[in-house]
mmCIF file of C-alpha atoms and ligand atoms in Angstrom:
data_model
loop_
_atom_site.group_PDB
_atom_site.id
_atom_site.type_symbol
_atom_site.label_atom_id
_atom_site.label_comp_id
_atom_site.label_asym_id
_atom_site.label_seq_id
_atom_site.Cartn_x
_atom_site.Cartn_y
_atom_site.Cartn_z
ATOM 1 C CA MET A 31 229.953 -47.740 -41.797
ATOM 2 C CA ALA A 32 226.942 -46.764 -43.707
ATOM 3 C CA CYS A 33 225.416 -43.844 -45.150
ATOM 4 C CA THR A 34 221.872 -42.964 -45.623
ATOM 5 C CA LEU A 35 219.734 -41.891 -48.647
ATOM 6 C CA ASN A 36 216.629 -39.842 -47.798
ATOM 7 C CA PHE A 37 214.048 -39.320 -50.790
ATOM 8 C CA TYR A 38 212.184 -36.247 -50.970
ATOM 9 C CA GLY A 39 210.295 -36.735 -54.241
ATOM 10 C CA HIS A 40 210.892 -36.101 -57.759
ATOM 11 C CA PHE A 41 214.767 -35.918 -57.705
ATOM 12 C CA ALA A 42 215.518 -34.267 -54.363
ATOM 13 C CA LEU A 43 217.625 -36.361 -52.326
ATOM 14 C CA GLY A 44 219.340 -35.998 -48.736
ATOM 15 C CA LEU A 45 222.541 -37.885 -47.715
ATOM 16 C CA GLU A 46 223.669 -38.387 -44.201
ATOM 17 C CA ILE A 47 227.428 -39.258 -44.376
ATOM 18 C CA ASP A 48 229.476 -39.523 -41.203
ATOM 19 C CA GLY A 49 227.476 -36.771 -39.358
ATOM 20 C CA LEU A 50 227.411 -34.524 -42.477
ATOM 21 C CA PHE A 51 224.100 -33.784 -44.300
ATOM 22 C CA VAL A 52 224.291 -33.273 -48.245
ATOM 23 C CA LEU A 53 221.309 -32.173 -50.026
ATOM 24 C CA VAL A 54 221.046 -32.873 -53.969
ATOM 25 C CA ASP A 55 218.886 -30.937 -56.227
ATOM 26 C CA PRO A 56 216.528 -29.513 -53.313
ATOM 27 C CA PHE A 57 213.459 -28.985 -55.133
ATOM 28 C CA PHE A 58 210.664 -28.420 -52.542
ATOM 29 C CA THR A 59 209.014 -25.271 -53.271
ATOM 30 C CA GLY A 60 206.384 -26.054 -56.245
ATOM 31 C CA ASN A 61 207.442 -29.806 -56.124
ATOM 32 C CA PRO A 62 203.974 -31.765 -56.078
ATOM 33 C CA ALA A 63 205.873 -34.803 -55.002
ATOM 34 C CA ALA A 64 207.479 -33.255 -51.867
ATOM 35 C CA THR A 65 206.247 -33.784 -48.441
ATOM 36 C CA ASN A 66 209.026 -31.666 -46.970
ATOM 37 C CA SER A 67 209.562 -27.913 -47.330
ATOM 38 C CA ALA A 68 212.848 -26.249 -47.497
ATOM 39 C CA ALA A 69 212.140 -24.681 -44.147
ATOM 40 C CA ASP A 70 212.312 -28.219 -42.574
ATOM 41 C CA PHE A 71 216.258 -28.075 -43.109
ATOM 42 C CA ASP A 72 218.274 -26.134 -40.777
ATOM 43 C CA GLN A 73 221.614 -27.972 -40.998
ATOM 44 C CA VAL A 74 222.878 -28.639 -44.261
ATOM 45 C CA ASP A 75 226.530 -28.901 -44.979
ATOM 46 C CA TYR A 76 226.720 -29.091 -48.827
ATOM 47 C CA ILE A 77 224.077 -28.859 -51.651
ATOM 48 C CA LEU A 78 224.953 -30.587 -54.827
ATOM 49 C CA VAL A 79 223.347 -29.279 -57.962
ATOM 50 C CA THR A 80 223.440 -31.623 -61.069
ATOM 51 C CA HIS A 81 222.133 -28.931 -63.549
ATOM 52 C CA GLY A 82 220.346 -25.363 -63.859
ATOM 53 C CA HIS A 83 216.819 -26.576 -64.313
ATOM 54 C CA GLY A 84 214.315 -25.223 -61.792
ATOM 55 C CA ASP A 85 213.364 -28.659 -60.796
ATOM 56 C CA HIS A 86 216.884 -29.176 -59.556
ATOM 57 C CA VAL A 87 218.173 -25.918 -58.612
ATOM 58 C CA GLY A 88 214.892 -25.547 -56.473
ATOM 59 C CA ASP A 89 215.283 -23.915 -53.279
ATOM 60 C CA THR A 90 218.945 -23.865 -53.310
ATOM 61 C CA VAL A 91 219.489 -20.076 -53.145
ATOM 62 C CA GLU A 92 217.386 -19.767 -49.989
ATOM 63 C CA LEU A 93 218.763 -23.055 -48.344
ATOM 64 C CA ALA A 94 222.327 -21.882 -48.957
ATOM 65 C CA LYS A 95 221.769 -18.343 -47.626
ATOM 66 C CA ARG A 96 219.938 -19.677 -44.668
ATOM 67 C CA THR A 97 221.963 -22.731 -43.636
ATOM 68 C CA GLY A 98 225.375 -21.638 -44.878
ATOM 69 C CA ALA A 99 225.751 -24.686 -46.822
ATOM 70 C CA THR A 100 228.556 -24.875 -49.423
ATOM 71 C CA VAL A 101 227.043 -25.308 -52.742
ATOM 72 C CA ILE A 102 228.804 -27.743 -55.379
ATOM 73 C CA ALA A 103 227.887 -27.429 -59.014
ATOM 74 C CA ASN A 104 229.481 -26.840 -62.588
ATOM 75 C CA PHE A 105 231.248 -23.598 -62.931
ATOM 76 C CA GLU A 106 228.345 -21.794 -64.805
ATOM 77 C CA VAL A 107 225.729 -22.867 -62.353
ATOM 78 C CA CYS A 108 228.174 -21.680 -59.298
ATOM 79 C CA ASN A 109 228.546 -18.359 -61.112
ATOM 80 C CA TRP A 110 224.631 -17.852 -61.312
ATOM 81 C CA LEU A 111 224.199 -18.838 -57.586
ATOM 82 C CA GLN A 112 226.846 -16.169 -56.690
ATOM 83 C CA SER A 113 224.721 -13.656 -58.662
ATOM 84 C CA GLN A 114 221.902 -14.750 -56.547
ATOM 85 C CA GLY A 115 223.846 -13.819 -53.487
ATOM 86 C CA VAL A 116 225.146 -17.421 -52.577
ATOM 87 C CA GLU A 117 228.519 -17.106 -50.986
ATOM 88 C CA LYS A 118 229.961 -20.549 -50.693
ATOM 89 C CA VAL A 119 230.232 -22.428 -53.696
ATOM 90 C CA HIS A 120 232.730 -24.899 -55.008
ATOM 91 C CA ALA A 121 232.834 -25.309 -58.683
ATOM 92 C CA GLN A 122 233.627 -28.462 -60.408
ATOM 93 C CA HIS A 123 233.438 -29.618 -63.975
ATOM 94 C CA ILE A 124 232.835 -32.819 -66.117
ATOM 95 C CA GLY A 125 235.372 -35.739 -65.390
ATOM 96 C CA GLY A 126 237.075 -33.624 -62.353
ATOM 97 C CA ALA A 127 236.951 -35.001 -58.953
ATOM 98 C CA HIS A 128 237.642 -33.399 -55.543
ATOM 99 C CA ASP A 129 237.982 -34.629 -51.909
ATOM 100 C CA HIS A 130 235.155 -32.830 -49.800
ATOM 101 C CA ALA A 131 234.532 -33.370 -46.089
ATOM 102 C CA PHE A 132 231.686 -35.945 -47.117
ATOM 103 C CA GLY A 133 233.993 -37.901 -49.607
ATOM 104 C CA ASN A 134 235.208 -37.667 -53.001
ATOM 105 C CA LEU A 135 232.828 -36.171 -55.815
ATOM 106 C CA LYS A 136 233.337 -36.485 -59.470
ATOM 107 C CA LEU A 137 231.170 -34.699 -62.044
ATOM 108 C CA THR A 138 230.076 -37.218 -64.916
ATOM 109 C CA ILE A 139 228.532 -36.534 -68.335
ATOM 110 C CA ALA A 140 224.739 -36.274 -68.583
ATOM 111 C CA HIS A 141 222.928 -35.848 -71.846
ATOM 112 C CA HIS A 142 220.417 -33.220 -71.112
ATOM 113 C CA GLY A 143 220.197 -29.367 -70.912
ATOM 114 C CA SER A 144 221.169 -26.954 -68.169
ATOM 115 C CA SER A 145 219.610 -23.263 -68.493
ATOM 116 C CA MET A 146 219.129 -21.644 -65.244
ATOM 117 C CA PRO A 147 215.656 -20.717 -64.018
ATOM 118 C CA ASP A 148 215.788 -17.116 -65.479
ATOM 119 C CA GLY A 149 217.173 -18.466 -68.990
ATOM 120 C CA SER A 150 220.962 -17.652 -68.380
ATOM 121 C CA TYR A 151 223.378 -20.192 -69.280
ATOM 122 C CA GLY A 152 224.056 -22.932 -66.946
ATOM 123 C CA GLY A 153 226.913 -24.859 -68.676
ATOM 124 C CA ASN A 154 226.698 -28.595 -69.126
ATOM 125 C CA PRO A 155 224.322 -30.964 -67.020
ATOM 126 C CA ALA A 156 226.287 -33.207 -64.679
ATOM 127 C CA GLY A 157 225.957 -36.474 -62.943
ATOM 128 C CA LEU A 158 227.612 -37.124 -59.514
ATOM 129 C CA LEU A 159 229.838 -39.879 -58.656
ATOM 130 C CA ILE A 160 230.372 -40.045 -54.874
ATOM 131 C CA LYS A 161 232.706 -42.093 -53.014
ATOM 132 C CA ALA A 162 231.412 -41.520 -49.389
ATOM 133 C CA LYS A 163 233.927 -40.977 -46.563
ATOM 134 C CA THR A 164 231.776 -43.920 -44.969
ATOM 135 C CA GLY A 165 233.035 -46.252 -47.981
ATOM 136 C CA GLU A 166 230.055 -46.453 -50.164
ATOM 137 C CA LYS A 167 230.012 -45.493 -53.956
ATOM 138 C CA LEU A 168 226.935 -43.842 -55.048
ATOM 139 C CA TYR A 169 226.027 -42.595 -58.630
ATOM 140 C CA VAL A 170 223.054 -40.023 -58.976
ATOM 141 C CA SER A 171 222.885 -39.376 -62.777
ATOM 142 C CA GLY A 172 220.873 -36.426 -62.889
ATOM 143 C CA ASP A 173 218.559 -35.754 -65.713
ATOM 144 C CA THR A 174 219.944 -37.691 -68.609
ATOM 145 C CA GLY A 175 219.320 -39.987 -71.510
ATOM 146 C CA LEU A 176 221.073 -43.250 -71.667
ATOM 147 C CA PHE A 177 224.810 -43.477 -72.597
ATOM 148 C CA TYR A 178 227.067 -46.264 -72.850
ATOM 149 C CA ASP A 179 229.676 -44.766 -70.820
ATOM 150 C CA MET A 180 227.604 -45.546 -67.950
ATOM 151 C CA THR A 181 229.514 -48.855 -68.269
ATOM 152 C CA LEU A 182 232.791 -46.931 -67.296
ATOM 153 C CA ILE A 183 230.997 -45.234 -64.521
ATOM 154 C CA GLY A 184 229.957 -48.734 -63.198
ATOM 155 C CA GLU A 185 233.586 -50.027 -62.992
ATOM 156 C CA VAL A 186 233.979 -48.551 -59.725
ATOM 157 C CA GLY A 187 231.434 -51.006 -58.226
ATOM 158 C CA LEU A 188 228.561 -48.996 -57.330
ATOM 159 C CA ASP A 189 226.609 -49.645 -54.099
ATOM 160 C CA LEU A 190 223.733 -47.427 -55.118
ATOM 161 C CA ALA A 191 222.485 -45.812 -58.325
ATOM 162 C CA VAL A 192 219.671 -43.111 -58.540
ATOM 163 C CA ILE A 193 218.538 -42.810 -62.111
ATOM 164 C CA PRO A 194 215.464 -41.214 -63.922
ATOM 165 C CA ILE A 195 212.713 -43.609 -65.346
ATOM 166 C CA GLY A 196 210.025 -40.913 -66.169
ATOM 167 C CA ASP A 197 210.767 -40.612 -69.901
ATOM 168 C CA ASN A 198 209.974 -37.411 -72.252
ATOM 169 C CA PHE A 199 212.882 -35.468 -70.383
ATOM 170 C CA THR A 200 215.040 -38.122 -69.492
ATOM 171 C CA MET A 201 215.560 -42.098 -69.980
ATOM 172 C CA GLY A 202 212.094 -44.011 -69.691
ATOM 173 C CA PRO A 203 211.870 -47.390 -68.299
ATOM 174 C CA ASP A 204 213.286 -49.126 -71.231
ATOM 175 C CA ASP A 205 216.415 -47.199 -71.479
ATOM 176 C CA ALA A 206 216.667 -47.177 -67.595
ATOM 177 C CA LEU A 207 216.714 -50.849 -67.455
ATOM 178 C CA ARG A 208 219.628 -50.771 -69.940
ATOM 179 C CA ALA A 209 221.283 -48.276 -67.787
ATOM 180 C CA VAL A 210 221.130 -50.740 -64.881
ATOM 181 C CA LYS A 211 222.809 -53.325 -67.037
ATOM 182 C CA PHE A 212 225.570 -50.943 -67.872
ATOM 183 C CA LEU A 213 226.063 -49.570 -64.203
ATOM 184 C CA LYS A 214 225.522 -52.868 -62.333
ATOM 185 C CA PRO A 215 224.654 -51.208 -58.986
ATOM 186 C CA LYS A 216 223.964 -53.341 -55.829
ATOM 187 C CA THR A 217 220.704 -51.094 -55.513
ATOM 188 C CA VAL A 218 218.943 -48.802 -57.802
ATOM 189 C CA VAL A 219 216.396 -45.939 -57.101
ATOM 190 C CA PRO A 220 214.094 -45.097 -59.734
ATOM 191 C CA ALA A 221 213.401 -41.148 -59.675
ATOM 192 C CA HIS A 222 212.084 -38.368 -61.817
ATOM 193 C CA PHE A 223 208.778 -39.877 -62.493
ATOM 194 C CA GLY A 224 205.248 -39.474 -61.362
ATOM 195 C CA THR A 225 205.717 -35.905 -60.334
ATOM 196 C CA TRP A 226 203.516 -34.591 -63.207
ATOM 197 C CA PRO A 227 201.465 -36.714 -65.515
ATOM 198 C CA ILE A 228 203.964 -36.107 -68.584
ATOM 199 C CA ILE A 229 206.651 -38.273 -66.699
ATOM 200 C CA ASP A 230 204.268 -40.973 -65.274
ATOM 201 C CA ALA A 231 206.066 -44.358 -65.086
ATOM 202 C CA ASP A 232 204.902 -47.538 -63.186
ATOM 203 C CA ALA A 233 207.900 -48.039 -61.011
ATOM 204 C CA GLU A 234 206.714 -51.493 -59.537
ATOM 205 C CA SER A 235 206.392 -53.241 -62.879
ATOM 206 C CA TRP A 236 209.922 -51.510 -63.881
ATOM 207 C CA ALA A 237 211.343 -52.946 -60.675
ATOM 208 C CA ALA A 238 210.154 -56.442 -61.556
ATOM 209 C CA ARG A 239 211.677 -56.227 -65.094
ATOM 210 C CA VAL A 240 215.062 -55.071 -63.343
ATOM 211 C CA GLU A 241 215.153 -57.805 -60.804
ATOM 212 C CA LYS A 242 213.967 -60.452 -63.201
ATOM 213 C CA GLN A 243 216.856 -59.373 -65.755
ATOM 214 C CA THR A 244 219.597 -58.226 -63.412
ATOM 215 C CA GLU A 245 221.301 -59.137 -60.121
ATOM 216 C CA THR A 246 220.446 -55.447 -58.879
ATOM 217 C CA LYS A 247 217.972 -54.870 -56.359
ATOM 218 C CA VAL A 248 215.312 -51.995 -56.728
ATOM 219 C CA ALA A 249 214.309 -49.767 -53.979
ATOM 220 C CA VAL A 250 211.154 -47.739 -54.963
ATOM 221 C CA MET A 251 211.027 -44.845 -52.666
ATOM 222 C CA LYS A 252 208.346 -42.560 -51.783
ATOM 223 C CA ALA A 253 208.838 -38.937 -50.672
ATOM 224 C CA GLY A 254 210.067 -39.066 -46.929
ATOM 225 C CA ASP A 255 211.459 -42.591 -47.165
ATOM 226 C CA SER A 256 214.987 -43.289 -46.196
ATOM 227 C CA LEU A 257 217.458 -46.170 -47.223
ATOM 228 C CA VAL A 258 220.534 -47.370 -45.461
ATOM 229 C CA VAL A 259 223.305 -47.726 -48.062
HETATM 230 NI NI1 NI B 355 216.499 -31.080 -66.282
HETATM 231 MN MN1 MN B 356 214.376 -32.517 -64.207
#
């Protein structure tokens, strides 16, 4: 079996897993990189939110209310979403895993911040380690700097990793290359770059470096691209 990753620009992703549709960090409104709008999505089963920043929470509140999707995030982000009228939330926290209909999800550490768009407390930022029901193992780091424990995350044998390369707010290209060496995924997708000038990065030259120095394949995705994992 296989699952499909859809890239919507910046760090917004869609996963198609065994007939279920899972959005990750659904930032469409105000996302200069997005070619979709939130209104394009009618059937959403789950929304995963890595942390509270606006470019990741994005359109979560509107999408969850309209589609009835269950939102999974850390406890503090879930509390805030409930205060905004989102009814179906599932709170987890760093190191905790849970079996959902799409597969097993564990929240991992991320070195970053997590304040909500209105400034309220958003707990600790997280990465997502997903063992899809279809068998693939995926790691979506969220916004983070490099950390050596990526080695532990990679021990599961990753089919895919999505990591930032845009620098300034997250890992830049050099640390993202080191991250690939720690994670050892079959395929890596660079994200969180090019959306604004401050996070510009040359993904093609980064891809060439990764493929020269590691066994990992790089999939540079544009908004609207899909990848069978
Ligand atoms: Ni952030
Ligand atoms: Mn971000």
